[in-house]
Amino acid sequence: MSVPILDLGRAFADIRPEAEEAVKRIFDSQGFILGSEVKNFEKHAAAYLEIDENNAVSCASGTDSLLLALMALDVKPGDEIITTPFTFFATSGTIARLGAVPVFADVDPKTYNIDLNKALEKITPKTKIFLPVHLFGQMTPLEMIADELSSRNIKIIEDAAQAFGTYRTVKGKITRAGRFGAIGCYSFFPTKNLGGCGDGGMCVTNDHEIAERLSRLRVHGSGATYYHDEVGINSRLDAIQAAILDIKLKHLDEWNAQRRKIAENYKILFASNGLDEFITQPYELENNCHTYHQYVIRVHNNKRDDLMKFLDGLSISTRVYYPLPLHLQPCFKYLGYKAGDFPEAEKLSEEVLALPIFPGLKYSEQEELVNAVRKFFKI
Ligand SMILES: *Cc1c(COP(=O)(O)O)cnc(C)c1O
């Protein structure tokens, strides 16, 4: 029996009739870009995140949500943005696109998120924004440095692309990923916890003026049609994505709960099979509700690639997120980093292995994977 890394079809089966109805409705209306379907989804996403409905501004992708957020906070060439080297490329790509400078700080080896103390050490008079990522569905505890950052007039943009629905309890209060900083950014790429049937993204904020600016920037900086206050980009959500995301949003908490259950199963299965001395399982920081966009283990003793190959031979799929930290990417050579600058991130890229985790993954498939790992380690 094969075990896929991801099978989106299993959860989609539950909503397929409703999604087909929605697509028919849009074909009837012939309204494809922004419009009432998009407004409706923005309203429901805002309600879920407990913000004013006008403060949720959708756009064409998670990448664009980061670009729009940086533009809306006036990021200019030469500005320094402190961020993590261990993330998907878009987090830094968008910074570089604006001529700003990604300034990396190493990560915490347990959570894989940026090390907040190391981030603070990177502050200079040019630092404009702190851009953390809630990697794999686990929040960075931003409350720990929020005061320090605001006293230096540094704003936070959260890359919550992998963390829609994730939350953290701060002083007894639930704070959702993306709701902590000046702007939170989400991706609705099909594989994300809340994913459409194509590209999509969203920015959220508490500040009405920032929301208005984001709304203009996504339509070429235009307030009134054909009058341009500033140069923006073309980045709009389409009606079909909005309608499908609106349907999926109703299932999100249930699907995230399934992911947490699958994570718990892995935790118990690996431990009870004596495998915890060969691998390190994900660590859930206190007060966090990790939503396991990915279940990423570390494989000890340089065995990661061999284990991956072994599993692949048994038709069990795994992935490596991410094989090369951003400070070592060829396109960022000009930033002047070298191997050894961020040992934790570099070690992670050699050890991490993402296992199948998605709504609809069967317990028997998890058992099959864990049994195969046991076979590999000959125990
Ligand atoms: C997916 C992702 C993005 C980009 O989102 P797209 O919708 O693919 O453009 C940005 N940052 C992180 C951490 C991501 O995982």
mmCIF file of C-alpha atoms and ligand atoms in Angstrom:
data_model
loop_
_atom_site.group_PDB
_atom_site.id
_atom_site.type_symbol
_atom_site.label_atom_id
_atom_site.label_comp_id
_atom_site.label_asym_id
_atom_site.label_seq_id
_atom_site.Cartn_x
_atom_site.Cartn_y
_atom_site.Cartn_z
ATOM 1 C CA MET A 1 0.000 0.000 0.000
ATOM 2 C CA SER A 2 1.367 3.429 -0.865
ATOM 3 C CA VAL A 3 1.192 6.440 1.469
ATOM 4 C CA PRO A 4 0.948 9.830 -0.279
ATOM 5 C CA ILE A 5 2.562 12.954 1.152
ATOM 6 C CA LEU A 6 -0.674 14.762 0.420
ATOM 7 C CA ASP A 7 -4.077 13.825 -0.988
ATOM 8 C CA LEU A 8 -6.222 16.951 -1.220
ATOM 9 C CA GLY A 9 -9.036 14.930 -2.767
ATOM 10 C CA ARG A 10 -9.969 13.242 0.512
ATOM 11 C CA ALA A 11 -11.120 16.400 2.308
ATOM 12 C CA PHE A 12 -12.416 17.935 -0.918
ATOM 13 C CA ALA A 13 -14.833 15.035 -1.398
ATOM 14 C CA ASP A 14 -16.852 16.370 1.557
ATOM 15 C CA ILE A 15 -17.408 19.762 -0.031
ATOM 16 C CA ARG A 16 -17.390 18.911 -3.726
ATOM 17 C CA PRO A 17 -21.174 19.254 -4.361
ATOM 18 C CA GLU A 18 -21.222 22.631 -2.594
ATOM 19 C CA ALA A 19 -18.133 23.795 -4.506
ATOM 20 C CA GLU A 20 -19.654 22.757 -7.840
ATOM 21 C CA GLU A 21 -22.814 24.726 -7.029
ATOM 22 C CA ALA A 22 -20.725 27.791 -6.223
ATOM 23 C CA VAL A 23 -18.775 27.546 -9.472
ATOM 24 C CA LYS A 24 -22.066 27.233 -11.412
ATOM 25 C CA ARG A 25 -23.361 30.336 -9.637
ATOM 26 C CA ILE A 26 -20.260 32.258 -10.720
ATOM 27 C CA PHE A 27 -20.530 31.016 -14.316
ATOM 28 C CA ASP A 28 -24.114 32.301 -14.292
ATOM 29 C CA SER A 29 -23.084 35.691 -12.937
ATOM 30 C CA GLN A 30 -19.940 36.029 -15.122
ATOM 31 C CA GLY A 31 -18.402 38.147 -12.333
ATOM 32 C CA PHE A 32 -14.915 36.739 -11.903
ATOM 33 C CA ILE A 33 -12.670 39.262 -10.142
ATOM 34 C CA LEU A 34 -13.289 40.744 -6.669
ATOM 35 C CA GLY A 35 -17.018 41.566 -6.380
ATOM 36 C CA SER A 36 -19.576 40.114 -3.976
ATOM 37 C CA GLU A 37 -18.057 36.614 -3.711
ATOM 38 C CA VAL A 38 -14.738 38.087 -2.593
ATOM 39 C CA LYS A 39 -16.367 40.589 -0.235
ATOM 40 C CA ASN A 40 -18.359 37.752 1.293
ATOM 41 C CA PHE A 41 -15.260 35.641 1.935
ATOM 42 C CA GLU A 42 -13.366 38.629 3.358
ATOM 43 C CA LYS A 43 -16.271 39.229 5.722
ATOM 44 C CA HIS A 44 -16.288 35.644 6.978
ATOM 45 C CA ALA A 45 -12.484 35.473 7.273
ATOM 46 C CA ALA A 46 -12.596 38.728 9.275
ATOM 47 C CA ALA A 47 -15.280 37.304 11.569
ATOM 48 C CA TYR A 48 -13.181 34.158 12.103
ATOM 49 C CA LEU A 49 -10.152 36.300 12.958
ATOM 50 C CA GLU A 50 -12.267 38.716 15.022
ATOM 51 C CA ILE A 51 -11.432 41.870 13.115
ATOM 52 C CA ASP A 52 -13.456 44.525 11.347
ATOM 53 C CA GLU A 53 -14.625 43.212 7.960
ATOM 54 C CA ASN A 54 -12.912 46.073 6.110
ATOM 55 C CA ASN A 55 -9.572 45.141 7.650
ATOM 56 C CA ALA A 56 -9.308 41.825 5.771
ATOM 57 C CA VAL A 57 -7.909 42.540 2.309
ATOM 58 C CA SER A 58 -7.597 39.553 -0.005
ATOM 59 C CA CYS A 59 -5.150 39.378 -2.903
ATOM 60 C CA ALA A 60 -3.822 37.017 -5.555
ATOM 61 C CA SER A 61 -1.309 34.975 -3.513
ATOM 62 C CA GLY A 62 0.541 34.677 -0.237
ATOM 63 C CA THR A 63 3.610 36.102 -1.923
ATOM 64 C CA ASP A 64 1.641 39.162 -2.970
ATOM 65 C CA SER A 65 0.233 39.538 0.539
ATOM 66 C CA LEU A 66 3.827 39.918 1.795
ATOM 67 C CA LEU A 67 4.706 42.328 -1.007
ATOM 68 C CA LEU A 68 1.580 44.411 -0.352
ATOM 69 C CA ALA A 69 2.246 44.453 3.390
ATOM 70 C CA LEU A 70 5.811 45.695 2.898
ATOM 71 C CA MET A 71 4.589 48.345 0.445
ATOM 72 C CA ALA A 72 1.781 49.441 2.769
ATOM 73 C CA LEU A 73 4.332 50.049 5.545
ATOM 74 C CA ASP A 74 6.476 52.169 3.198
ATOM 75 C CA VAL A 75 9.420 49.825 2.881
ATOM 76 C CA LYS A 76 12.012 51.533 0.690
ATOM 77 C CA PRO A 77 15.311 50.443 -0.921
ATOM 78 C CA GLY A 78 17.991 50.006 1.738
ATOM 79 C CA ASP A 79 15.569 49.407 4.602
ATOM 80 C CA GLU A 80 16.552 46.406 6.713
ATOM 81 C CA ILE A 81 14.016 43.685 7.441
ATOM 82 C CA ILE A 82 14.933 41.108 10.083
ATOM 83 C CA THR A 83 13.674 37.655 9.149
ATOM 84 C CA THR A 84 14.377 33.921 9.240
ATOM 85 C CA PRO A 85 16.653 32.045 6.830
ATOM 86 C CA PHE A 86 14.619 28.856 7.328
ATOM 87 C CA THR A 87 11.377 29.360 5.437
ATOM 88 C CA PHE A 88 9.834 29.285 1.994
ATOM 89 C CA PHE A 89 11.586 31.612 -0.437
ATOM 90 C CA ALA A 90 8.773 34.166 -0.713
ATOM 91 C CA THR A 91 9.416 35.551 2.770
ATOM 92 C CA SER A 92 12.728 37.016 1.633
ATOM 93 C CA GLY A 93 12.058 37.215 -2.083
ATOM 94 C CA THR A 94 9.452 39.921 -1.541
ATOM 95 C CA ILE A 95 11.845 41.957 0.635
ATOM 96 C CA ALA A 96 14.537 41.799 -2.048
ATOM 97 C CA ARG A 97 12.044 42.660 -4.800
ATOM 98 C CA LEU A 98 11.488 46.039 -3.141
ATOM 99 C CA GLY A 99 15.215 46.699 -2.905
ATOM 100 C CA ALA A 100 15.101 46.269 0.863
ATOM 101 C CA VAL A 101 17.653 44.089 2.662
ATOM 102 C CA PRO A 102 16.762 40.751 4.265
ATOM 103 C CA VAL A 103 18.756 40.534 7.511
ATOM 104 C CA PHE A 104 18.745 36.969 8.774
ATOM 105 C CA ALA A 105 18.873 35.704 12.332
ATOM 106 C CA ASP A 106 19.276 32.024 13.214
ATOM 107 C CA VAL A 107 16.388 29.805 14.296
ATOM 108 C CA ASP A 108 15.390 27.987 17.458
ATOM 109 C CA PRO A 109 16.356 24.312 16.947
ATOM 110 C CA LYS A 110 13.218 23.076 18.736
ATOM 111 C CA THR A 111 10.450 25.133 17.126
ATOM 112 C CA TYR A 112 12.305 25.851 13.853
ATOM 113 C CA ASN A 113 11.078 29.452 14.159
ATOM 114 C CA ILE A 114 13.337 32.513 14.340
ATOM 115 C CA ASP A 115 15.252 32.852 17.633
ATOM 116 C CA LEU A 116 13.838 36.064 19.098
ATOM 117 C CA ASN A 117 16.951 36.976 21.091
ATOM 118 C CA LYS A 118 19.141 36.548 18.044
ATOM 119 C CA ALA A 119 16.675 38.651 16.055
ATOM 120 C CA LEU A 120 16.985 41.508 18.562
ATOM 121 C CA GLU A 121 20.782 41.426 18.180
ATOM 122 C CA LYS A 122 20.358 42.252 14.484
ATOM 123 C CA ILE A 123 18.645 45.586 15.040
ATOM 124 C CA THR A 124 20.422 48.618 13.544
ATOM 125 C CA PRO A 125 19.223 52.194 12.901
ATOM 126 C CA LYS A 126 18.138 50.970 9.438
ATOM 127 C CA THR A 127 15.831 48.230 10.748
ATOM 128 C CA LYS A 128 12.293 48.969 9.646
ATOM 129 C CA ILE A 129 10.351 45.725 9.960
ATOM 130 C CA PHE A 130 10.556 42.421 11.813
ATOM 131 C CA LEU A 131 9.156 39.649 9.605
ATOM 132 C CA PRO A 132 8.818 36.337 11.474
ATOM 133 C CA VAL A 133 7.237 33.198 10.013
ATOM 134 C CA HIS A 134 4.906 30.876 11.909
ATOM 135 C CA LEU A 135 6.589 27.885 10.346
ATOM 136 C CA PHE A 136 4.762 24.588 9.739
ATOM 137 C CA GLY A 137 1.729 25.888 11.664
ATOM 138 C CA GLN A 138 3.351 26.866 14.957
ATOM 139 C CA MET A 139 3.371 30.439 16.236
ATOM 140 C CA THR A 140 6.432 32.425 17.193
ATOM 141 C CA PRO A 141 5.839 33.907 20.692
ATOM 142 C CA LEU A 142 5.912 37.503 19.505
ATOM 143 C CA GLU A 143 4.623 38.960 22.761
ATOM 144 C CA MET A 144 8.115 38.346 24.153
ATOM 145 C CA ILE A 145 9.679 41.089 22.039
ATOM 146 C CA ALA A 146 6.699 43.245 21.035
ATOM 147 C CA ASP A 147 7.455 46.056 23.518
ATOM 148 C CA GLU A 148 11.128 46.103 22.666
ATOM 149 C CA LEU A 149 10.317 46.404 18.955
ATOM 150 C CA SER A 150 7.682 49.083 19.343
ATOM 151 C CA SER A 151 9.987 51.162 21.572
ATOM 152 C CA ARG A 152 12.371 51.231 18.597
ATOM 153 C CA ASN A 153 9.588 51.967 16.121
ATOM 154 C CA ILE A 154 10.009 48.621 14.347
ATOM 155 C CA LYS A 155 6.763 47.180 12.989
ATOM 156 C CA ILE A 156 5.909 43.484 12.766
ATOM 157 C CA ILE A 157 4.651 41.800 9.593
ATOM 158 C CA GLU A 158 3.715 38.178 10.277
ATOM 159 C CA ASP A 159 4.171 35.582 7.553
ATOM 160 C CA ALA A 160 1.249 33.389 8.594
ATOM 161 C CA ALA A 161 1.068 31.654 5.197
ATOM 162 C CA GLN A 162 1.245 28.263 6.909
ATOM 163 C CA ALA A 163 -0.819 29.211 9.926
ATOM 164 C CA PHE A 164 -4.370 30.333 9.153
ATOM 165 C CA GLY A 165 -6.335 29.169 12.185
ATOM 166 C CA THR A 166 -3.259 28.668 14.375
ATOM 167 C CA TYR A 167 -3.319 30.435 17.723
ATOM 168 C CA ARG A 168 -1.410 31.103 20.879
ATOM 169 C CA THR A 169 -2.768 31.943 24.310
ATOM 170 C CA VAL A 170 -1.212 35.170 25.564
ATOM 171 C CA LYS A 171 -2.176 36.395 29.047
ATOM 172 C CA GLY A 172 -5.198 34.109 28.989
ATOM 173 C CA LYS A 173 -6.372 35.414 25.641
ATOM 174 C CA ILE A 174 -6.394 33.568 22.316
ATOM 175 C CA THR A 175 -4.264 35.385 19.736
ATOM 176 C CA ARG A 176 -4.465 34.040 16.196
ATOM 177 C CA ALA A 177 -1.433 33.877 13.928
ATOM 178 C CA GLY A 178 -1.477 36.981 11.771
ATOM 179 C CA ARG A 179 -3.266 39.096 14.356
ATOM 180 C CA PHE A 180 -0.290 40.154 16.415
ATOM 181 C CA GLY A 181 1.670 42.439 14.122
ATOM 182 C CA ALA A 182 0.828 45.575 12.157
ATOM 183 C CA ILE A 183 -0.092 43.289 9.244
ATOM 184 C CA GLY A 184 -0.626 39.537 9.045
ATOM 185 C CA CYS A 185 -0.190 37.707 5.742
ATOM 186 C CA TYR A 186 -1.840 34.462 4.634
ATOM 187 C CA SER A 187 -1.540 32.183 1.619
ATOM 188 C CA PHE A 188 -4.435 30.184 0.204
ATOM 189 C CA PHE A 189 -2.222 28.073 -2.053
ATOM 190 C CA PRO A 190 -4.071 24.744 -2.486
ATOM 191 C CA THR A 191 -1.801 22.820 -0.100
ATOM 192 C CA LYS A 192 -2.098 25.254 2.837
ATOM 193 C CA ASN A 193 -4.405 24.469 5.773
ATOM 194 C CA LEU A 194 -6.966 26.791 4.192
ATOM 195 C CA GLY A 195 -6.307 26.408 0.474
ATOM 196 C CA GLY A 196 -8.280 27.279 -2.653
ATOM 197 C CA CYS A 197 -8.414 25.655 -6.086
ATOM 198 C CA GLY A 198 -5.730 28.031 -7.328
ATOM 199 C CA ASP A 199 -3.676 30.896 -5.934
ATOM 200 C CA GLY A 200 -4.924 33.313 -3.286
ATOM 201 C CA GLY A 201 -3.797 35.333 -0.297
ATOM 202 C CA MET A 202 -4.859 37.885 2.295
ATOM 203 C CA CYS A 203 -3.544 40.695 4.499
ATOM 204 C CA VAL A 204 -5.167 41.569 7.806
ATOM 205 C CA THR A 205 -4.621 44.525 10.094
ATOM 206 C CA ASN A 206 -6.244 46.391 12.968
ATOM 207 C CA ASP A 207 -5.574 49.732 11.362
ATOM 208 C CA HIS A 208 -8.233 51.049 9.036
ATOM 209 C CA GLU A 209 -5.857 53.374 7.195
ATOM 210 C CA ILE A 210 -3.451 50.521 6.473
ATOM 211 C CA ALA A 211 -6.394 48.424 5.237
ATOM 212 C CA GLU A 212 -7.444 51.180 2.861
ATOM 213 C CA ARG A 213 -3.935 51.508 1.554
ATOM 214 C CA LEU A 214 -3.701 47.736 1.017
ATOM 215 C CA SER A 215 -7.014 47.846 -0.862
ATOM 216 C CA ARG A 216 -5.640 50.534 -3.171
ATOM 217 C CA LEU A 217 -2.243 48.909 -3.645
ATOM 218 C CA ARG A 218 -3.842 45.670 -4.874
ATOM 219 C CA VAL A 219 -5.548 47.587 -7.737
ATOM 220 C CA HIS A 220 -2.565 49.557 -9.067
ATOM 221 C CA GLY A 221 -2.747 52.135 -6.287
ATOM 222 C CA SER A 222 -6.091 53.321 -7.528
ATOM 223 C CA GLY A 223 -8.697 54.800 -5.172
ATOM 224 C CA ALA A 224 -11.261 56.048 -7.660
ATOM 225 C CA THR A 225 -11.130 53.980 -10.869
ATOM 226 C CA TYR A 226 -8.479 55.268 -13.310
ATOM 227 C CA TYR A 227 -7.088 57.769 -10.789
ATOM 228 C CA HIS A 228 -3.836 56.572 -9.219
ATOM 229 C CA ASP A 229 -2.598 57.902 -5.893
ATOM 230 C CA GLU A 230 0.530 55.756 -5.957
ATOM 231 C CA VAL A 231 2.018 52.904 -7.973
ATOM 232 C CA GLY A 232 0.604 49.612 -6.778
ATOM 233 C CA ILE A 233 0.398 46.127 -8.263
ATOM 234 C CA ASN A 234 -2.314 43.949 -9.807
ATOM 235 C CA SER A 235 -3.200 41.424 -7.141
ATOM 236 C CA ARG A 236 -6.843 40.504 -6.748
ATOM 237 C CA LEU A 237 -8.573 37.397 -5.488
ATOM 238 C CA ASP A 238 -10.962 35.873 -8.015
ATOM 239 C CA ALA A 239 -14.575 34.956 -7.333
ATOM 240 C CA ILE A 240 -14.118 31.206 -7.780
ATOM 241 C CA GLN A 241 -11.293 31.059 -5.215
ATOM 242 C CA ALA A 242 -13.271 33.228 -2.803
ATOM 243 C CA ALA A 243 -16.375 31.048 -3.053
ATOM 244 C CA ILE A 244 -14.411 27.838 -2.518
ATOM 245 C CA LEU A 245 -12.397 29.308 0.357
ATOM 246 C CA ASP A 246 -15.640 30.482 1.937
ATOM 247 C CA ILE A 247 -16.956 26.907 1.893
ATOM 248 C CA LYS A 248 -13.674 25.489 3.209
ATOM 249 C CA LEU A 249 -13.447 28.073 6.004
ATOM 250 C CA LYS A 250 -16.466 26.442 7.662
ATOM 251 C CA HIS A 251 -14.506 23.184 7.907
ATOM 252 C CA LEU A 252 -11.154 24.650 8.892
ATOM 253 C CA ASP A 253 -11.322 24.096 12.650
ATOM 254 C CA GLU A 254 -12.438 20.502 12.163
ATOM 255 C CA TRP A 255 -9.652 19.884 9.635
ATOM 256 C CA ASN A 256 -7.050 21.511 11.895
ATOM 257 C CA ALA A 257 -8.290 19.330 14.770
ATOM 258 C CA GLN A 258 -7.746 16.292 12.519
ATOM 259 C CA ARG A 259 -4.190 17.458 11.838
ATOM 260 C CA ARG A 260 -3.563 17.726 15.584
ATOM 261 C CA LYS A 261 -4.941 14.224 16.086
ATOM 262 C CA ILE A 262 -2.677 12.844 13.342
ATOM 263 C CA ALA A 263 0.293 14.600 14.995
ATOM 264 C CA GLU A 264 -0.586 13.036 18.333
ATOM 265 C CA ASN A 265 -0.790 9.620 16.686
ATOM 266 C CA TYR A 266 2.688 10.020 15.197
ATOM 267 C CA LYS A 267 4.030 11.162 18.543
ATOM 268 C CA ILE A 268 2.701 8.076 20.311
ATOM 269 C CA LEU A 269 3.548 5.623 17.521
ATOM 270 C CA PHE A 270 7.177 6.771 17.237
ATOM 271 C CA ALA A 271 7.662 6.770 21.004
ATOM 272 C CA SER A 272 6.041 3.390 21.607
ATOM 273 C CA ASN A 273 8.175 1.844 18.850
ATOM 274 C CA GLY A 274 11.373 3.049 20.492
ATOM 275 C CA LEU A 275 12.183 5.454 17.681
ATOM 276 C CA ASP A 276 12.653 8.629 19.696
ATOM 277 C CA GLU A 277 16.400 7.999 20.016
ATOM 278 C CA PHE A 278 16.773 8.068 16.213
ATOM 279 C CA ILE A 279 14.584 11.044 15.447
ATOM 280 C CA THR A 280 13.361 14.215 17.139
ATOM 281 C CA GLN A 281 9.658 14.877 16.893
ATOM 282 C CA PRO A 282 8.099 18.338 16.607
ATOM 283 C CA TYR A 283 8.051 20.379 19.779
ATOM 284 C CA GLU A 284 4.936 22.319 20.691
ATOM 285 C CA LEU A 285 5.771 25.465 22.603
ATOM 286 C CA GLU A 286 3.782 26.061 25.777
ATOM 287 C CA ASN A 287 0.503 27.956 25.175
ATOM 288 C CA ASN A 288 0.626 27.232 21.448
ATOM 289 C CA CYS A 289 -2.048 25.491 19.418
ATOM 290 C CA HIS A 290 0.130 24.065 16.628
ATOM 291 C CA THR A 291 -1.977 23.281 13.557
ATOM 292 C CA TYR A 292 0.627 21.091 11.864
ATOM 293 C CA HIS A 293 0.638 22.438 8.352
ATOM 294 C CA GLN A 294 3.567 20.031 8.258
ATOM 295 C CA TYR A 295 4.713 17.332 10.673
ATOM 296 C CA VAL A 296 8.480 17.769 10.465
ATOM 297 C CA ILE A 297 10.833 15.426 12.297
ATOM 298 C CA ARG A 298 14.611 15.642 12.558
ATOM 299 C CA VAL A 299 16.560 12.527 11.612
ATOM 300 C CA HIS A 300 19.774 12.046 13.582
ATOM 301 C CA ASN A 301 23.241 10.924 12.424
ATOM 302 C CA ASN A 302 23.019 12.039 8.789
ATOM 303 C CA LYS A 303 20.444 9.345 8.056
ATOM 304 C CA ARG A 304 17.761 11.654 6.615
ATOM 305 C CA ASP A 305 18.433 11.126 2.910
ATOM 306 C CA ASP A 306 18.831 7.359 3.297
ATOM 307 C CA LEU A 307 15.612 7.108 5.291
ATOM 308 C CA MET A 308 13.794 9.147 2.669
ATOM 309 C CA LYS A 309 15.055 6.872 -0.108
ATOM 310 C CA PHE A 310 14.128 3.763 1.881
ATOM 311 C CA LEU A 311 10.584 5.027 2.442
ATOM 312 C CA ASP A 312 10.282 6.054 -1.186
ATOM 313 C CA GLY A 313 11.185 2.492 -2.165
ATOM 314 C CA LEU A 314 8.134 1.370 -0.180
ATOM 315 C CA SER A 315 5.958 4.025 -1.913
ATOM 316 C CA ILE A 316 5.791 6.121 1.262
ATOM 317 C CA SER A 317 6.265 9.781 0.312
ATOM 318 C CA THR A 318 8.074 12.349 2.429
ATOM 319 C CA ARG A 319 9.506 15.773 1.620
ATOM 320 C CA VAL A 320 12.288 18.091 2.723
ATOM 321 C CA TYR A 321 11.214 21.593 3.738
ATOM 322 C CA TYR A 322 13.704 23.236 3.225
ATOM 323 C CA PRO A 323 16.903 21.761 1.759
ATOM 324 C CA LEU A 324 18.875 25.035 1.451
ATOM 325 C CA PRO A 325 18.510 27.934 3.922
ATOM 326 C CA LEU A 326 17.872 31.289 2.290
ATOM 327 C CA HIS A 327 21.204 32.868 3.261
ATOM 328 C CA LEU A 328 22.926 30.250 1.075
ATOM 329 C CA GLN A 329 20.677 30.648 -1.972
ATOM 330 C CA PRO A 330 22.584 31.724 -5.113
ATOM 331 C CA CYS A 331 20.264 34.717 -5.645
ATOM 332 C CA PHE A 332 21.219 36.132 -2.224
ATOM 333 C CA LYS A 333 24.966 35.834 -2.727
ATOM 334 C CA TYR A 334 25.158 39.643 -2.852
ATOM 335 C CA LEU A 335 24.063 39.791 0.798
ATOM 336 C CA GLY A 336 27.448 38.344 1.741
ATOM 337 C CA TYR A 337 26.453 35.421 3.960
ATOM 338 C CA LYS A 338 28.420 32.177 4.036
ATOM 339 C CA ALA A 339 28.038 28.588 5.249
ATOM 340 C CA GLY A 340 28.381 28.510 9.023
ATOM 341 C CA ASP A 341 26.642 31.852 9.618
ATOM 342 C CA PHE A 342 23.435 30.212 10.867
ATOM 343 C CA PRO A 343 24.367 26.763 12.182
ATOM 344 C CA GLU A 344 20.904 25.876 13.496
ATOM 345 C CA ALA A 345 19.175 26.610 10.183
ATOM 346 C CA GLU A 346 21.917 24.792 8.274
ATOM 347 C CA LYS A 347 21.684 21.739 10.507
ATOM 348 C CA LEU A 348 17.911 21.704 10.148
ATOM 349 C CA SER A 349 18.123 21.684 6.378
ATOM 350 C CA GLU A 350 20.225 18.505 6.631
ATOM 351 C CA GLU A 351 17.982 16.780 9.174
ATOM 352 C CA VAL A 352 14.349 17.719 8.559
ATOM 353 C CA LEU A 353 11.850 15.348 7.020
ATOM 354 C CA ALA A 354 8.175 16.209 6.523
ATOM 355 C CA LEU A 355 5.784 13.279 6.892
ATOM 356 C CA PRO A 356 2.318 12.874 5.383
ATOM 357 C CA ILE A 357 -0.250 14.910 7.308
ATOM 358 C CA PHE A 358 -3.574 16.027 5.875
ATOM 359 C CA PRO A 359 -7.280 15.685 6.681
ATOM 360 C CA GLY A 360 -8.297 12.182 5.674
ATOM 361 C CA LEU A 361 -4.910 10.502 6.291
ATOM 362 C CA LYS A 362 -5.694 7.078 7.720
ATOM 363 C CA TYR A 363 -4.334 5.680 10.972
ATOM 364 C CA SER A 364 -3.277 2.539 9.094
ATOM 365 C CA GLU A 365 -1.167 4.719 6.785
ATOM 366 C CA GLN A 366 0.560 6.273 9.782
ATOM 367 C CA GLU A 367 1.224 2.800 11.202
ATOM 368 C CA GLU A 368 2.649 1.694 7.876
ATOM 369 C CA LEU A 369 5.025 4.660 7.839
ATOM 370 C CA VAL A 370 6.173 4.155 11.419
ATOM 371 C CA ASN A 371 6.698 0.423 10.828
ATOM 372 C CA ALA A 372 8.825 1.240 7.800
ATOM 373 C CA VAL A 373 10.918 3.693 9.849
ATOM 374 C CA ARG A 374 11.395 0.950 12.440
ATOM 375 C CA LYS A 375 12.525 -1.437 9.723
ATOM 376 C CA PHE A 376 15.015 1.171 8.459
ATOM 377 C CA PHE A 377 16.573 1.535 11.904
ATOM 378 C CA LYS A 378 16.456 -2.267 12.353
ATOM 379 C CA ILE A 379 14.649 -2.297 15.655
HETATM 380 C C1 LIG B 1 3.300 29.362 0.833
HETATM 381 C C2 LIG B 1 4.124 30.368 1.506
HETATM 382 C C3 LIG B 1 4.268 31.679 1.026
HETATM 383 C C4 LIG B 1 3.783 32.109 -0.319
HETATM 384 O O1 LIG B 1 2.459 31.875 -0.603
HETATM 385 P P1 LIG B 1 1.975 31.696 -2.111
HETATM 386 O O2 LIG B 1 0.492 31.734 -1.983
HETATM 387 O O3 LIG B 1 2.499 30.400 -2.608
HETATM 388 O O4 LIG B 1 2.484 32.852 -2.903
HETATM 389 C C5 LIG B 1 4.987 32.580 1.787
HETATM 390 N N1 LIG B 1 5.559 32.225 2.940
HETATM 391 C C6 LIG B 1 5.466 30.972 3.425
HETATM 392 C C7 LIG B 1 6.110 30.651 4.729
HETATM 393 C C8 LIG B 1 4.773 30.004 2.719
HETATM 394 O O5 LIG B 1 4.708 28.753 3.197
#
